Amino acid sequence: MPKKNKRKLFNYPWKYKEGFVISGILIFLGLIIGYFYKNPVSFPSFPTNLSIIITYTLLLTAFYKFENNNKIIQWLASIPAAITSTVLFTILSVLLGFISQVSSGTINTNDIWYRLGFTHLTTSWLFVFAYLFFITSLGFATVKLFMPFKKKKIGLLFSHAGLYIIILAGIAGSGDNIRSYFVLGSNQDFTDKVKDFNSDIYYKTPFKLQLLKFDIVEYNPKVVLVDAKTGYLILPDNNKHFIIDKGEKAEFLNWIIEIKEFLKYSFPKDTLSSSFTEWNIIPALPSAYIEIYDKNNNLINKDWCTCGNFSIPRKNIWVNEDYYFAMLSPEPKEYSSDIKAILPDGSEERFTLKVNSPKTISGWKLYQTGYNEQMGKWSDYSVIEAGRDPWLPAVYTGIFLLIFGAFYLFWLGGKSINGNKQKHEK
Amino acid sequence: MNRINFSYIAISGIIFLVLSFLVFFLPIKKKQKRILANFFSIATVLLFVYFIITLWINLERPPLRTLGETRLWYAVFLPIIGLITFYRWKYFWFLAYSNLMTVLFIYINLRHPEVYNKTLMPALQSPWFVPHVIVYILSYAILGVSWIVSITGLLKAYSNLSGFAKIISVILSPLYFLIHLFSEDDDESSEKILKMADNIVFIGFAFLTLGLLFGALWAKEAWGHYWTWDPKETWALLTFLVYLIYIHIRSYHKEKTKLHLWILSISFVFLLAAWFGVNYMPSAKNSVHTYSQQD
Ligand code: HEM
């Protein structure tokens, strides 16, 4: 121990101090370059990205194999480098966890925090350098576990190689990734125009889409008691949301409400909404006929009420001057678009897109993402995300390697760390 | 399933757990104590499994959405982990600890019954949802236990010091007392305690890794990208990174036990931030993970 303390900075063998000094230098460089470069950093696209990561991996391997007496290489493949690089990466992630980030579409190059990279960390030079240190250390660790290969180390090898592949393929992929969206109007012809997620750039897709029908399956709406003075929403006494349905009852404070009639899709018979009738086309909305009793079973009030929508006003039902019952707008359970597509070869295909069940056509993945929320069920357009991610198989390979590694850790427990000390401290 | 029902279940659960704990004080043989304690722990697990199933059927969706609902799962998994750990590594006091923690969680649920909400937004209706959340809860439960072990180790390491450390150890002395009470093994050196922590950390870390990866796979299906630096994702990654640091430091300097104990106990702060701090951070304005706030 005392010997270690006397060692001067950057005398071999390097340990933690050097790692932290290097991290400091990297932060400094990141800030300076970021300040003058001004723009968010992006990774080059295919085929440059592929050649960069292959060259990089080969270089790591070659350096480790042929320069294995080089003290710096030894250090980069050691735990102190792994820890300092992880700490640097952790610090930047902490910043990312606390500071609100601006999307790269809204660039304000004069803002000092923006230029230094703090408000767009993931595309900043700070991150570039932190990644570089981290991935280099991880890469050398992976190579080190490979050479010489031991069966016993297979789980560790999979963890390190898995993470290495995920990060590299993820970064390289960012150069080729397209995230964009269609806005398909309900009475619109086929279109191949998509807008980029983060900028105002439009692309053309090799296929064309048309929206045949958009639909939402809705939950029945909830009813809450509202304190008119404060605007607070009060739940029933059992603290469970009260979801409306014909014949349902619930107790709120001193009152009991009973749903005498519930129409999931209806339309007011007159302008005062004094009564409703079933109706199933735009702009139908939920309505209910409600009776309110006090605890002694005296009828306090009865009336129709509705949550209102873009075309029909809301109608609450009052208990007294201080409280009223209100129906909340129904929440979507599922929304979907019926789509017709014309593929590049001229053939047609029909399919339904739902949240959580994307569809792949000609190498693009399509997702149901949004609609006109003001109009809800009667939305006049549907937003379809269209993405291309040619690196996905590589990322998934890494993910599955790492999953395997995780199972290995689970079985071995603390036995996963064996004999490292003797190796280093001899 | 309303609140009244839950109170019955919760109180029976608490009684079982307290019994599993009190048997240690009975003047009977060690083996009998074990059988009784196991019996009561298993009874609690079954009780809460039953409750969760009925709640699930009742809500027509997995009860995994609000903090209160996730605490319910905690009440199932903690005793299970206690039992498994006991069978695998013979840490008997561990069972007592995890059962006490469970009592705490049930108690919190009793005092703050959270809104059980029937509706579930479309993005959450995915086959990935349940494994993702369960794996996370498991990992948090296990890493939480590793924190207790680290605190115990710290108390042990500083037990012959004075000043500040002494004050801390007095404050935490009930924990220390318990460790001694239930310890089967008299060798309580920091290294031994750390070995135990290692086992627990590696298991918890494996689940944490799975949670991150399942989340990524799901995000690809639901939101179009596997990683978007959403604040919740960022904090989960941070938790992953700090435990990664612990693992690597452990493998390198086996002798610096105090440092390891400190790192392990501080790592837990990141875990807590990831678990419930995120919703309150400025960066979380647009998080896809703050759905529980809509209520
Ligand atoms: C999934 C994530 C990871 C897991 C589960 C993991 C696990 C481990 C374990 C258990 C060891 C100890 C091996 C032994 O004692 O024989 C180890 C060694 C090591 N790890 Fe990791 N690690 C991970 C990620 C990383 C990362 C991100 C880095 C670098 C930034 C890294 C760098 C190293 C290095 C340099 C060694 C020492 C290798 C040697 O000297 O043989 N690891 N890792």
Short mmCIF file of C-alpha atoms and ligand atoms in Angstrom, two decimals, chain A residues 75-83 85-86 133-142 144-145 153 156 159-160 163 167 402 405 409 416-421 423-424, chain B residues 202 205 209 240-241 244 247-248 251-252, ligand 1:
data_model
loop_
_atom_site.label_atom_id
_atom_site.label_comp_id
_atom_site.label_asym_id
_atom_site.label_seq_id
_atom_site.Cartn_x
_atom_site.Cartn_y
_atom_site.Cartn_z
CA TRP A 75 -4.29 -0.80 -18.30
CA LEU A 76 -7.19 -0.33 -20.74
CA ALA A 77 -8.01 -4.03 -20.31
CA SER A 78 -7.91 -3.77 -16.53
CA ILE A 79 -10.50 -3.20 -13.84
CA PRO A 80 -9.30 0.32 -12.90
CA ALA A 81 -9.90 1.50 -16.48
CA ALA A 82 -13.24 -0.30 -16.55
CA ILE A 83 -14.27 1.38 -13.31
CA SER A 85 -14.78 4.70 -17.58
CA THR A 86 -17.98 3.40 -16.00
CA PHE A 133 -13.47 5.41 -23.22
CA PHE A 134 -16.20 3.05 -22.04
CA ILE A 135 -16.41 0.99 -25.21
CA THR A 136 -12.63 0.76 -25.48
CA SER A 137 -12.34 -0.58 -21.96
CA LEU A 138 -15.28 -2.95 -22.50
CA GLY A 139 -13.84 -4.06 -25.85
CA PHE A 140 -10.45 -4.87 -24.36
CA ALA A 141 -12.12 -6.70 -21.46
CA THR A 142 -14.05 -8.82 -23.97
CA LYS A 144 -9.11 -10.44 -22.78
CA LEU A 145 -11.78 -12.96 -21.79
CA LYS A 153 -15.57 -18.01 -18.59
CA LEU A 156 -18.72 -13.66 -18.52
CA SER A 159 -22.08 -10.67 -20.82
CA HIS A 160 -19.19 -8.55 -21.98
CA LEU A 163 -23.02 -5.47 -24.01
CA ILE A 167 -23.64 -0.52 -27.62
CA LEU A 402 -26.47 -10.64 -22.42
CA GLY A 405 -24.93 -14.00 -19.36
CA LEU A 409 -24.71 -14.83 -13.09
CA SER A 416 -18.75 -15.40 -10.66
CA ILE A 417 -15.80 -13.47 -9.30
CA ASN A 418 -13.04 -15.94 -8.83
CA GLY A 419 -9.32 -15.76 -8.82
CA ASN A 420 -9.08 -12.35 -10.39
CA LYS A 421 -7.06 -11.03 -7.53
CA LYS A 423 -3.93 -12.86 -11.36
CA HIS A 424 -3.38 -9.16 -10.83
CA PHE B 202 -25.34 -11.12 -8.46
CA PHE B 205 -28.16 -7.81 -10.83
CA THR B 209 -30.24 -6.88 -16.50
CA PHE B 240 -27.23 -1.06 -13.49
CA LEU B 241 -24.00 0.94 -13.76
CA LEU B 244 -21.61 -2.96 -12.20
CA ILE B 247 -19.11 -6.10 -9.07
CA HIS B 248 -15.87 -5.07 -10.74
CA SER B 251 -13.48 -8.85 -8.28
CA TYR B 252 -10.32 -6.76 -8.18
C1 HEM C 1 -23.23 -6.92 -18.31
C2 HEM C 1 -22.32 -6.34 -17.75
C3 HEM C 1 -21.11 -6.91 -17.06
C4 HEM C 1 -21.00 -7.97 -16.20
C5 HEM C 1 -22.11 -8.88 -15.71
C6 HEM C 1 -19.62 -8.08 -15.83
C7 HEM C 1 -19.11 -9.00 -14.96
C8 HEM C 1 -17.77 -9.16 -14.69
C9 HEM C 1 -17.23 -10.04 -13.72
C10 HEM C 1 -18.07 -10.91 -12.79
C11 HEM C 1 -15.89 -9.96 -13.79
C12 HEM C 1 -14.90 -10.70 -12.89
C13 HEM C 1 -14.25 -11.86 -13.57
C14 HEM C 1 -13.35 -12.60 -12.63
O1 HEM C 1 -13.25 -12.22 -11.46
O2 HEM C 1 -12.75 -13.54 -13.09
C15 HEM C 1 -15.57 -9.01 -14.81
C16 HEM C 1 -14.31 -8.67 -15.20
C17 HEM C 1 -14.02 -7.56 -15.97
N1 HEM C 1 -14.93 -6.69 -16.55
FE1 HEM C 1 -16.90 -6.92 -16.53
N2 HEM C 1 -18.93 -7.08 -16.47
C18 HEM C 1 -19.81 -6.35 -17.22
C19 HEM C 1 -19.53 -5.23 -17.99
C20 HEM C 1 -18.28 -4.66 -18.09
C21 HEM C 1 -17.99 -3.38 -18.67
C22 HEM C 1 -19.05 -2.41 -19.18
C23 HEM C 1 -16.64 -3.21 -18.62
C24 HEM C 1 -15.80 -2.03 -19.08
C25 HEM C 1 -16.14 -0.82 -19.16
C26 HEM C 1 -16.08 -4.39 -18.01
C27 HEM C 1 -14.75 -4.62 -17.83
C28 HEM C 1 -14.21 -5.70 -17.16
C29 HEM C 1 -12.81 -5.93 -17.01
C30 HEM C 1 -11.69 -5.05 -17.54
C31 HEM C 1 -12.68 -7.12 -16.28
C32 HEM C 1 -11.39 -7.81 -15.87
C33 HEM C 1 -11.11 -8.92 -16.85
C34 HEM C 1 -9.89 -9.66 -16.42
O3 HEM C 1 -8.98 -9.04 -15.85
O4 HEM C 1 -9.86 -10.88 -16.68
N3 HEM C 1 -17.10 -5.25 -17.69
N4 HEM C 1 -16.74 -8.53 -15.36
#
